[in-house]
Backbone as a ProteinNet text record, in pm:
[ID]
protein_1_A
[PRIMARY]
MLTIDEIKNISFRKAGFSGGYNAEDVDAFIDEVIATFEQQKKEKTNLVHKIDRLATRLEEYREDEETVRNALLTSQKMSDACIREAKEKAAKIVREAEEKAQAISTEANAMTVKEKDKYLQLQSDAVKLRNELIELYTKHIQSIDDLPTSADVDKSREELNEKYPTTEPAPQPAPAPVQPAPVQAAPAEAPAPKVTDATTRVAIKRPGKFSHLKFGDNYDVADE
[TERTIARY]
-13944.1	-14013.4	-13912.5	-13912.8	-13821.3	-13869	-13776.8	-13807.7	-13776	-13811	-13786.2	-13635.1	-13563.2	-13418.3	-13352.6	-13398	-13339.3	-13368.8	-13486.7	-13519	-13432.1	-13413.6	-13332	-13184.1	-13133.7	-12989.8	-12957.8	-13050.6	-13023.2	-12909.8	-12828.7	-12717.9	-12715.9	-12705.8	-12705.8	-12561.6	-12541.5	-12409.6	-12402	-12281.2	-12255.8	-12264.1	-12319.2	-12333.1	-12219.2	-12114.5	-12004	-11933.7	-11899.9	-11822.2	-11910.6	-12041.1	-12130.8	-12157.1	-12131.9	-12153.8	-12299.4	-12389.6	-12530.6	-12548.2	-12669.1	-12699.9	-12732.7	-12709.3	-12739.4	-12889.3	-12936	-13081.7	-13141.9	-13073.8	-13128.5	-13149.3	-13048.5	-13062.3	-13181	-13192.2	-13303.2	-13434.8	-13443.7	-13570.4	-13603.9	-13500.8	-13523.5	-13570	-13507.8	-13547.1	-13691.2	-13723.1	-13859.8	-13959.9	-13924.6	-14015.5	-14037	-13926.4	-13939.5	-14023.2	-14001.4	-14082.2	-14229.8	-14256.6	-14396.7	-14456.8	-14377.8	-14426.3	-14451	-14359.8	-14375.6	-14500.1	-14520.3	-14637.7	-14766.1	-14760.9	-14879.7	-14909.9	-14799.7	-14818	-14873.8	-14818.3	-14867.4	-15012.3	-15043.2	-15179.5	-15275.4	-15230.3	-15313.7	-15331.3	-15221.3	-15229.8	-15314.9	-15298	-15378.1	-15526.1	-15554.1	-15694.2	-15748.4	-15666.2	-15708.3	-15729.2	-15633.8	-15647.8	-15773.2	-15799.4	-15920.6	-16044	-16044.6	-16159.2	-16170.9	-16052	-16054.8	-16105.7	-16055.8	-16100.3	-16250.4	-16296.8	-16440.9	-16519.4	-16468	-16537.8	-16533.4	-16412.9	-16401.6	-16493.1	-16497.3	-16584.7	-16731.3	-16766	-16904.1	-16935.1	-16837.2	-16858.7	-16862.2	-16774.7	-16775.4	-16909.8	-16961.7	-17093	-17200.6	-17187.6	-17282	-17268	-17141.4	-17118.5	-17179.9	-17160.9	-17218.8	-17371.6	-17428.6	-17573.9	-17616.4	-17539.3	-17569.9	-17553.6	-17445.6	-17423.8	-17539.1	-17587.7	-17701	-17825.9	-17840.8	-17955	-17944	-17822.1	-17800.2	-17820.4	-17767.9	-17784.3	-17932.6	-18006.7	-18150.5	-18220.4	-18174.5	-18233.1	-18202.2	-18076.9	-18040.1	-18120.2	-18134	-18212.5	-18357.8	-18411.8	-18549.6	-18562.6	-18462.9	-18464	-18451.4	-18365.2	-18348.7	-18477.8	-18541.2	-18667.6	-18773.5	-18780.2	-18876.7	-18845.8	-18715.5	-18675.6	-18713.5	-18684.8	-18720.9	-18872.3	-18945.9	-19092.1	-19143	-19083.5	-19124.4	-19092.7	-18971.9	-18934	-19025.5	-19054.2	-19142.1	-19282.6	-19331.1	-19464.1	-19466.8	-19359.5	-19351.9	-19348.9	-19271.8	-19266.5	-19402.9	-19472.6	-19604.2	-19702.2	-19697.1	-19785.6	-19752.5	-19621.4	-19580.9	-19626.3	-19609.6	-19653.3	-19804.8	-19877.2	-20023.1	-20064.3	-19997.6	-20030.2	-20001.2	-19885.8	-19850.8	-19951.2	-19989.7	-20085.1	-20220.9	-20267.6	-20394.6	-20387.2	-20273.2	-20256.4	-20257.4	-20189.9	-20188.6	-20328.3	-20401.1	-20536.6	-20626.7	-20610.9	-20691.8	-20657.8	-20527.7	-20486	-20537.9	-20534.8	-20585.6	-20735.1	-20807.3	-20952.1	-20982.7	-20906.6	-20927.1	-20896.4	-20787	-20750.4	-20857.2	-20908.5	-21012.8	-21139.1	-21175.1	-21294.7	-21277.4	-21157.5	-21130.5	-21134.3	-21079.2	-21081.1	-21223.7	-21305.2	-21444.5	-21519.7	-21495.8	-21560.2	-21516.4	-21386.8	-21337	-21404.3	-21413.8	-21481	-21626.6	-21692.7	-21832.7	-21850	-21763.2	-21771.5	-21741.6	-21644.6	-21614.6	-21736	-21799.8	-21918.1	-22030	-22048.8	-22151.2	-22120.5	-21991.2	-21952	-21973.7	-21933	-21953.7	-22102	-22183	-22326.9	-22385	-22337.6	-22382.1	-22341.5	-22218.1	-22174.7	-22263.8	-22295.5	-22382.5	-22521.4	-22575.8	-22706.4	-22702	-22590	-22576.1	-22570.5	-22496.5	-22490.2	-22628.3	-22700.9	-22834.6	-22927.4	-22921.7	-23003.2	-22965.3	-22836.4	-22790.6	-22845.8	-22838.6	-22891.9	-23042.3	-23114	-23258.9	-23291.5	-23215.4	-23238.9	-23209.6	-23097.7	-23064	-23173.9	-23223.9	-23331.9	-23457.6	-23490.1	-23608.6	-23594.3	-23479.6	-23456.2	-23456.5	-23401.5	-23403.5	-23546	-23631.9	-23772.6	-23837.2	-23806.4	-23863.3	-23815.3	-23685.7	-23631.9	-23697	-23717.7	-23785.8	-23928.9	-23996.5	-24132.5	-24133.6	-24035	-24025.5	-23997.4	-23907.6	-23876.7	-23999.1	-24089.7	-24210.4	-24310.8	-24300.3	-24393.5	-24363.4	-24469.2	-24446.4	-24375.6	-24297.8	-24229.1	-24299.1	-24249.5	-24306.9	-24294.1	-24181.9	-24163.5	-24266.7	-24296.5	-24398	-24534.5	-24564.3	-24694	-24703.7	-24598.7	-24598.5	-24613	-24541.5	-24550.6	-24691.1	-24749.4	-24886.4	-24983.6	-24965.1	-25051.7	-25042.5	-24919.3	-24902.3	-24966.8	-24946.8	-25007.8	-25159.9	-25217.5	-25363.3	-25416.1	-25346.8	-25390.4	-25381.3	-25275.2	-25259.7	-25363.7	-25393.5	-25490.1	-25633.5	-25659.4	-25794.5	-25787.3	-25779.1	-25768.8	-25898.4	-25892.1	-26007.1	-25984	-26096.5	-26091	-26093.6	-26032	-26030.6	-26164.5	-26228	-26356.8	-26339.4	-26447.3	-26443.4	-26441.9	-26374.3	-26370.6	-26507.2	-26552.8	-26680.4	-26663.3	-26765.9	-26757.8	-26760.3	-26701.6	-26695.9	-26834.2	-26876	-27009.8	-27022	-27146.6	-27173.2	-27159.1	-27113.1	-27099.3	-27233.6	-27246	-27369.8	-27378.7	-27495.6	-27517.2	-27550.4	-27485.2	-27516.6	-27655.4	-27722.2	-27856.7	-27846.9	-27947.9	-27943.9	-27948.7	-27871.6	-27863.6	-27967.4	-28053.2	-28152.4	-28094.3	-28133.9	-28086.9	-28143.5	-28068.7	-28113.9	-28207.9	-28301.9	-28393.5	-28316	-28374.7	-28308.1	-28294.7	-28397.9	-28391.6	-28295.2	-28248.2	-28153.6	-28028.2	-27940.1	-27816.3	-27728.1	-27649.4	-27558.3	-27454.3	-27421.7	-27319.3	-27184.8	-27118.9	-26986.2	-26882.4	-26806.4	-26703.9	-26573.5	-26517.4	-26391	-26279.5	-26157.2	-26040.9	-26046.6	-26105	-26113.6	-26203.3	-26317.3	-26411.5	-26354.7	-26269.8	-26208.4	-26109.3	-26048.9	-25952.4	-26016.7	-26139	-26207.5	-26324.6	-26325.4	-26436.2	-26557.7	-26677	-26802.7	-26830.8	-26847.5	-26870.7	-27018.3	-27070.1	-27208	-27214.6	-27299.5	-27308.4	-27354.8	-27283.5	-27320	-27354	-27373.9	-27413.6	-27301.6	-27176.1	-27060.1	-26971	-27033.5	-26951	-26893	-26954	-26902.4	-26777.2	-26751.5	-26631.3	-26511.9	-26395.7	-26274.5	-26163	-26152.6	-26042.6	-26025	-25907.8	-25880.4	-25894.9	-25956.3	-25973.3	-26078.7	-26167.2	-26273.1	-26223.3	-26097.7	-26044.8	-25984.8	-26033.1	-25982.2	-25949.5	-25823.7	-25781.4	-25863.5	-25911.9	-25988.2	-26117	-26168.3	-26294.4	-26278	-26154.4	-26129.7	-26161.2
12903.9	12776.3	12671.1	12555.8	12445.5	12367.1	12318	12229.2	12087.2	11992	11850.9	11824.2	11884.5	11863.4	11919.8	12036.9	12095.4	12009.9	11953	11865.9	11740	11686.8	11565	11592.9	11702.5	11730.9	11820.6	11831.1	11915.7	11854.7	11938.4	11892.8	11985	11928.2	12006	12017.2	12119.1	12134	12038.9	12001.5	11914.8	11998.1	11937.4	12008.2	11965.9	12045.8	12022.9	11891.6	11830.6	11706.2	11583.9	11601.2	11484.2	11417.9	11488.5	11433.9	11444.8	11506.2	11524.6	11650.8	11668.6	11785.9	11905.3	12018.9	12142	12157.4	12176	12183.4	12304	12413.4	12533.3	12510.2	12442.2	12414.3	12320.8	12219.2	12123.9	12194	12277.4	12348.7	12444.8	12514.4	12607.7	12532.4	12416.2	12336.3	12285.9	12241.6	12193.3	12305.9	12427	12541.8	12570.7	12562	12587.6	12479.7	12351.4	12243.7	12264.6	12304.8	12329.2	12442.6	12550.6	12664.5	12623.1	12540.8	12496.1	12411.2	12316.9	12232.5	12311.6	12409.1	12493.1	12573.8	12628	12702.3	12612.5	12493.5	12400.3	12358.3	12339.9	12304	12415.9	12541.3	12654.8	12662.3	12644	12650.1	12535.9	12417.2	12303.4	12331.3	12393.5	12425.8	12522.8	12625.5	12722.4	12654.2	12564.3	12492.1	12406	12343.3	12261.4	12346.6	12466.8	12558.5	12600.7	12630.1	12669.8	12555.6	12434.8	12319.1	12297.5	12316.8	12302.5	12405.3	12531.4	12636.5	12604.8	12558.8	12524.3	12407.7	12311	12196.1	12239.9	12332.9	12383.4	12458.6	12543.8	12618.2	12525.5	12420.9	12325.3	12253.3	12220	12155.5	12250.2	12379.3	12478.7	12492.9	12493.2	12501.5	12380.7	12263.8	12144.5	12154.2	12201.9	12219.9	12322.3	12433.5	12534.4	12476.5	12395.4	12333.3	12241.5	12167.8	12080.1	12161.2	12272.5	12359.3	12416.9	12462.5	12518.4	12410.9	12290.4	12180.9	12149.2	12143.8	12119.5	12231.7	12354.8	12468.5	12460.7	12421.3	12407.1	12295.9	12184.1	12073.9	12115.4	12187.8	12235.7	12331.8	12422.1	12517.4	12446	12345.2	12268.6	12196.1	12138.3	12069.2	12166.7	12285.5	12386.2	12432.4	12451.2	12492.2	12386.7	12260.3	12152.1	12145.8	12165.3	12161.6	12276.7	12397.4	12512.6	12489.9	12436.2	12409	12304.3	12199.3	12093.9	12148.5	12230.9	12289.1	12382.6	12462.9	12553.5	12475.9	12366.2	12283.4	12222.4	12176	12117.6	12222.3	12343.4	12449.7	12487.2	12497	12529.7	12421.1	12295.5	12185.8	12187.8	12220.8	12229.6	12341.8	12458.3	12572.2	12537.7	12475.6	12436.5	12335.3	12238.7	12136	12199	12289.9	12356.3	12441.9	12511.9	12593.5	12505.8	12392	12301	12246.3	12209.2	12158.9	12266.3	12390.7	12500.7	12527.3	12527.1	12547.9	12436	12312	12199.2	12213.4	12258.4	12277.5	12386	12498.4	12607	12559.5	12484.3	12432.9	12338.2	12250.7	12157.5	12231.3	12334.3	12412.4	12487.7	12548	12620.1	12524.5	12405.3	12306.3	12264.2	12245.6	12207.6	12318.9	12444.1	12556.9	12565.3	12541.2	12544.3	12437.3	12315.7	12206.8	12241.9	12302.5	12339.9	12445.1	12546.9	12651.5	12595.6	12503.7	12441	12362.2	12287.6	12211.6	12305.4	12416.9	12512.8	12571.6	12604.7	12659.8	12557.5	12432.2	12327.9	12302.2	12312.2	12295.3	12405.6	12530.2	12641.8	12618.9	12569	12539	12430.9	12328.9	12222.5	12276.1	12363	12423.7	12508.4	12583.2	12665.3	12578.2	12466.9	12374.6	12315.6	12279.1	12224	12326.8	12451.6	12558	12583.7	12579.4	12598.7	12490.5	12366.2	12256.2	12269.8	12311.5	12329.7	12440.9	12553.1	12662.8	12619.4	12546.1	12498	12406.9	12318.5	12228	12305.3	12407.9	12489	12566.7	12629.7	12704.5	12611.1	12489.6	12393.5	12358.5	12338.2	12309.8	12427.2	12550	12668.8	12678.1	12652.5	12658.4	12552.5	12431.8	12327.1	12367	12430.7	12477.2	12583	12673.8	12777.6	12716	12614.3	12547.4	12475.9	12431.3	12362.6	12458	12587.2	12684.1	12698.8	12720.9	12734.3	12865.1	12859.1	12976.8	13026.9	13135.9	13190.3	13091.1	13019.7	12917.9	12807.9	12767.7	12665	12712.6	12839.9	12895	12893.2	12938.3	12937.4	12795.5	12701	12562.6	12508.3	12537.8	12492.2	12553.9	12680.9	12745.7	12675.1	12644.5	12577.3	12438.9	12364.6	12231.6	12239.5	12336	12350.3	12390.3	12482	12523.8	12408.9	12325.4	12210.6	12104	12082.2	11978.9	12025.4	12149.8	12204.1	12326.3	12307.5	12422.4	12501.3	12629.5	12720.5	12817.7	12873.9	12973.6	13111.7	13201.4	13338.9	13403.9	13479	13545.3	13651.3	13667.1	13768.4	13907.2	13997.1	14133.4	14200.5	14263.5	14333	14475.4	14527	14668	14762.1	14874.6	14974.2	15029.4	15046.8	15099.2	15243.7	15279.3	15417.9	15511.1	15629.5	15724.7	15763.2	15771.9	15806.5	15956.3	16011.3	16154.2	16192.7	16293.1	16334.3	16394.1	16371.3	16425.9	16573.3	16646.5	16791.9	16820.8	16916.5	16955.8	17062.5	17036.4	17134	17230.2	17348.8	17452.2	17426.7	17453.6	17435.3	17546.5	17516.2	17623.8	17734.8	17853.9	17971.6	17961.6	17902.7	17895.4	17788.3	17701.9	17597.5	17607.9	17700.5	17715.3	17590.2	17569.8	17453.6	17466.1	17353.7	17360.1	17399.3	17478	17526.3	17417.3	17388.9	17285.3	17349.4	17296	17346.5	17251.9	17295	17209.7	17080.2	17087.4	16967.2	16864.6	16910.9	16817.1	16755.8	16832.1	16774.9	16666.2	16671.5	16570.8	16448.6	16461.3	16351.2	16307.2	16180.4	16127.1	16106.5	16130.9	16111.3	15962.5	15907.2	15765.6	15741.4	15644.5	15604.4	15473.7	15463.6	15338.2	15225.8	15115.1	14999.4	14881.3	14770.7	14650.9	14597.3	14611.4	14559.1	14671.1	14787.2	14900.7	14880.7	14790.6	14768.4	14681.9	14614.5	14532.9	14620	14589.5	14670.9	14581.1	14567.4	14492.9	14536.6	14515.2	14550.8	14699.1	14733	14873.9	14941.5	14864.4	14924.8	14972.7	14938.6	14976.8	15116.1	15204	15342.2	15378.5	15425.7	15463.9	15578.2	15665.2	15782.8	15745.6	15621.8	15580.4	15539.1	15518	15473	15584.5
-7440	-7451.8	-7497.2	-7427.2	-7456.5	-7575.1	-7652.9	-7763.1	-7720.8	-7803.3	-7775	-7770.4	-7863.3	-7866.4	-7740.4	-7697	-7576	-7453.1	-7449.2	-7334.3	-7337.4	-7459.6	-7469.1	-7437.2	-7474.3	-7460.5	-7339	-7247.5	-7129.9	-7044.6	-6987.2	-6896.2	-6775	-6662.9	-6539.2	-6484.2	-6403.6	-6337	-6216.3	-6196	-6079.5	-5952.3	-5851	-5723.8	-5629.4	-5622.2	-5525.6	-5554.6	-5440.6	-5450.7	-5441.9	-5428.2	-5413.5	-5546.6	-5654.6	-5787.5	-5834.9	-5757.2	-5802.9	-5888	-5931	-6013.4	-5925.9	-5982.5	-5912.8	-5904.8	-5781.9	-5760.2	-5829	-5831.8	-5896.7	-6046.5	-6108.9	-6252.5	-6279.6	-6190	-6210.3	-6188.4	-6085.7	-6060.2	-6174.8	-6221.7	-6332.7	-6457	-6481.5	-6597.2	-6583	-6462.1	-6437.9	-6457.7	-6408	-6428.2	-6577.4	-6650.6	-6794.7	-6863	-6816.9	-6874.5	-6841.5	-6716.5	-6676.6	-6760.1	-6772.2	-6849.8	-6995.2	-7044.7	-7184.7	-7200.9	-7109.1	-7121.1	-7100	-7006	-6987.7	-7113.5	-7173.2	-7297.4	-7407.7	-7415.4	-7516.5	-7489.1	-7357.3	-7323	-7361.9	-7332.9	-7368.2	-7520.4	-7589.7	-7734.4	-7789.3	-7719.5	-7763.2	-7741.1	-7622.6	-7594.6	-7699	-7731	-7832.2	-7968.3	-7997.8	-8124.6	-8126.3	-8008.9	-8000.8	-8022.8	-7956.5	-7976.3	-8123.3	-8179.7	-8320.7	-8407.9	-8374.5	-8452.2	-8434.1	-8307.7	-8285.3	-8366.8	-8362.1	-8438.2	-8589.1	-8630.5	-8772.7	-8808.8	-8717.3	-8741.4	-8746.3	-8651	-8649.3	-8779.2	-8813.7	-8938.2	-9060.1	-9054.5	-9164.4	-9172	-9054.1	-9052.7	-9105.5	-9063.2	-9114.2	-9265.4	-9308.5	-9453	-9524.9	-9458.5	-9518.8	-9523.3	-9411.6	-9410.8	-9515.4	-9519.1	-9621.1	-9761.4	-9773.4	-9903.3	-9940.1	-9839.7	-9865	-9901.3	-9825.4	-9855.6	-9996.2	-10025.8	-10160.4	-10266	-10235	-10330.3	-10350.3	-10237.2	-10248.1	-10325.5	-10294.2	-10366	-10514.8	-10544.3	-10685.3	-10751.4	-10676.2	-10731.6	-10753.8	-10651.4	-10665.4	-10783.2	-10789.8	-10901.5	-11035.3	-11038.4	-11161.2	-11197.7	-11092.8	-11118.4	-11168.9	-11101.4	-11145.8	-11287.5	-11313.9	-11448.5	-11551.2	-11515.6	-11607	-11626.7	-11514.6	-11525.4	-11612.8	-11590.9	-11671.9	-11819.7	-11843.6	-11982.7	-12043.6	-11965.2	-12015.1	-12041.9	-11945.7	-11963.9	-12083.7	-12098.1	-12213.1	-12343.8	-12344.8	-12465.9	-12495.6	-12389.8	-12409.9	-12463.3	-12402.5	-12450.4	-12595	-12624.3	-12761.8	-12858.6	-12817	-12903.7	-12922.1	-12814	-12823.4	-12916.3	-12901.4	-12988.2	-13134	-13156.6	-13294.7	-13348.3	-13262.4	-13306.2	-13338.9	-13249.8	-13275.6	-13401.9	-13419.2	-13540.3	-13665.1	-13658.4	-13773.2	-13800.8	-13692.1	-13710.9	-13770.6	-13719.3	-13772.6	-13918.4	-13948.7	-14087.7	-14176.7	-14124.6	-14201.3	-14224.8	-14119.1	-14134.2	-14236.4	-14226.6	-14323.1	-14464.1	-14478.4	-14609.7	-14663.3	-14575	-14617.4	-14658	-14576.7	-14609.3	-14740.8	-14757.9	-14882.8	-15001.7	-14983	-15090.8	-15123.3	-15017.8	-15040	-15112.6	-15071.6	-15138.3	-15283.8	-15309	-15446.5	-15530.8	-15473.6	-15546	-15572.4	-15471.2	-15487.3	-15595.8	-15594.5	-15696.4	-15834.7	-15843.4	-15971.9	-16022.2	-15929.8	-15968.8	-16016.2	-15946	-15986	-16122.9	-16144.1	-16272.8	-16383.9	-16360.2	-16459.7	-16483.9	-16375.4	-16391.1	-16477.8	-16454.8	-16539.1	-16683.9	-16702.4	-16838.4	-16901.4	-16823	-16874	-16907.7	-16818.5	-16845.9	-16971.7	-16989.5	-17109.3	-17234.5	-17226	-17340.3	-17368.8	-17263.3	-17280.8	-17345.1	-17295.4	-17352.1	-17497.8	-17525.5	-17664.2	-17755	-17708.5	-17789.3	-17809.4	-17701.7	-17714.4	-17812.8	-17804.4	-17898.2	-18041.3	-18058.4	-18193.6	-18245.6	-18159.3	-18199.8	-18235.3	-18150.4	-18176.3	-18306.7	-18326.2	-18449.3	-18571.1	-18551.5	-18661.7	-18701.2	-18599.6	-18628.8	-18700.2	-18654	-18719.8	-18863.9	-18883.7	-19019.8	-19107.1	-19050.6	-19126.6	-19159.1	-19060.1	-19084.9	-19193.8	-19189.5	-19293.2	-19428.6	-19427.8	-19553.5	-19610.5	-19521.8	-19569	-19631.5	-19603.9	-19663.6	-19811.6	-19894.5	-20039.1	-20072.8	-20178	-20228.5	-20354.3	-20409.3	-20533.2	-20647.2	-20650	-20753.4	-20739.1	-20610.2	-20587.3	-20634.1	-20608.3	-20652.9	-20805.4	-20874.3	-21021	-21074.6	-21011.1	-21055.3	-21035.2	-20916.2	-20889.4	-20988.4	-21022.4	-21119.7	-21255.4	-21297.5	-21424.8	-21422	-21311.5	-21301.4	-21304.6	-21231.1	-21229.1	-21367.3	-21433.6	-21567.5	-21666.8	-21646.9	-21734.8	-21706.8	-21577.9	-21540.9	-21560	-21530.2	-21543.9	-21634.4	-21765.6	-21856.1	-21858.6	-21870.9	-21877.2	-21991	-22039.4	-22147.9	-22087.7	-22153	-22106.8	-22139.4	-22052.1	-22080.4	-22188.4	-22270.5	-22377.9	-22318.7	-22382.5	-22329.4	-22338.4	-22236.7	-22228.9	-22277.8	-22347.6	-22391.8	-22272.2	-22295.2	-22187	-22161.9	-22038.8	-22007.6	-22050.7	-22088.1	-22130.7	-22012.8	-22038.7	-21927.1	-21870.5	-21745.9	-21676	-21668.1	-21715.7	-21709.1	-21565.6	-21518.4	-21379.9	-21370.9	-21265.6	-21242.1	-21215.2	-21261	-21233.5	-21084.7	-21047.5	-20907	-20881.7	-20785.7	-20746.1	-20646.4	-20657.9	-20565	-20427.7	-20332.9	-20194.4	-20157.7	-20070.8	-20027	-19958.9	-19970.2	-19913.6	-19764.5	-19698.9	-19553.5	-19503.3	-19591.3	-19547.7	-19631.3	-19597.5	-19674.6	-19662	-19767	-19766.5	-19656.7	-19592.8	-19485	-19541.1	-19464.9	-19503.1	-19479	-19586.5	-19577.1	-19531.6	-19425.3	-19371.3	-19407.3	-19375.1	-19400.8	-19321.8	-19199.3	-19117.5	-19180.5	-19237.6	-19297.4	-19422.9	-19492.4	-19612.1	-19577.6	-19457.1	-19417.9	-19355.9	-19301.2	-19233.6	-19319.8	-19357	-19437.8	-19350.8	-19407.8	-19334.4	-19329.7	-19211.9	-19192.2	-19169.5	-19241.1	-19222.7	-19146.2	-19048	-18972.5	-19062.8	-19056	-19136.5	-19048.4	-19112.2	-19039.4	-18955.1	-19007.6	-18935.7	-18885.4	-18858.9	-18814	-18675.5	-18596.3	-18459.7	-18460.1	-18574.2	-18581.4	-18614.5	-18551.1	-18567.6	-18614.6	-18746.1	-18802.3	-18945.6	-18993.3	-19133	-19157	-19266.4	-19301.8	-19219.6	-19149.3	-19069	-18933.8	-18898.1	-18767.5	-18777.7	-18693.8	-18693	-18550.3	-18531.1	-18395.7	-18343.1	-18432.2	-18387	-18319.9	-18345.2	-18283.3	-18139.7	-18097.6	-17961.8	-17863.6
[MASK]
++++++++++++++++++++++++++++++++++++++++++++++++++++++++++++++++++++++++++++++++++++++++++++++++++++++++++++++++++++++++++++++++++++++++++++++++++++++++++++++++++++++++++++++++++++++++++++++++++++++++++++++++++++++++++++++++

């Protein structure tokens, strides 16, 4: 294959005495130039095909790159959306938890206040009851203090004796002893009733005018 320098510096042999170039050398050179240009044309064609294939592949790569870029953008958008949604859900959960905790705290505080009020009310009721009992006992003590004592009775006796003096009654002679009446023997056909231990322990009761009344010494459980 001829190079540019070889084409520029080519020299042909002189043909005889005419001073022209040798036809064989010129033909051989032309054949080599033709072969060189054909080779270059073939190589150029191959290069063009390669360039076309490379261009096609480059375009495919660009399309793939665009697809990948779009896919990456879509993935990024989806990722951002998922992250945003997750953050929103997390914030919602935290907000609901805080609201629930606040509600529980408020309810617990209200219950505590209510129980404290109930306890204080019980304390107030106890104080009121204590004051009422003290007042009642004070009245009872005052009533007891108003009752006369033994000293008051002695003083009243002295005042009455001083204001209304009386004489002591003369002593009466002792009554004469009463002679017991003679005991008559019981008839033979009516023997005396036999006294048992039970009869000695139980007194014989005679019906009286007020025997139906049950108070004082007249009340006997055995009559029930």
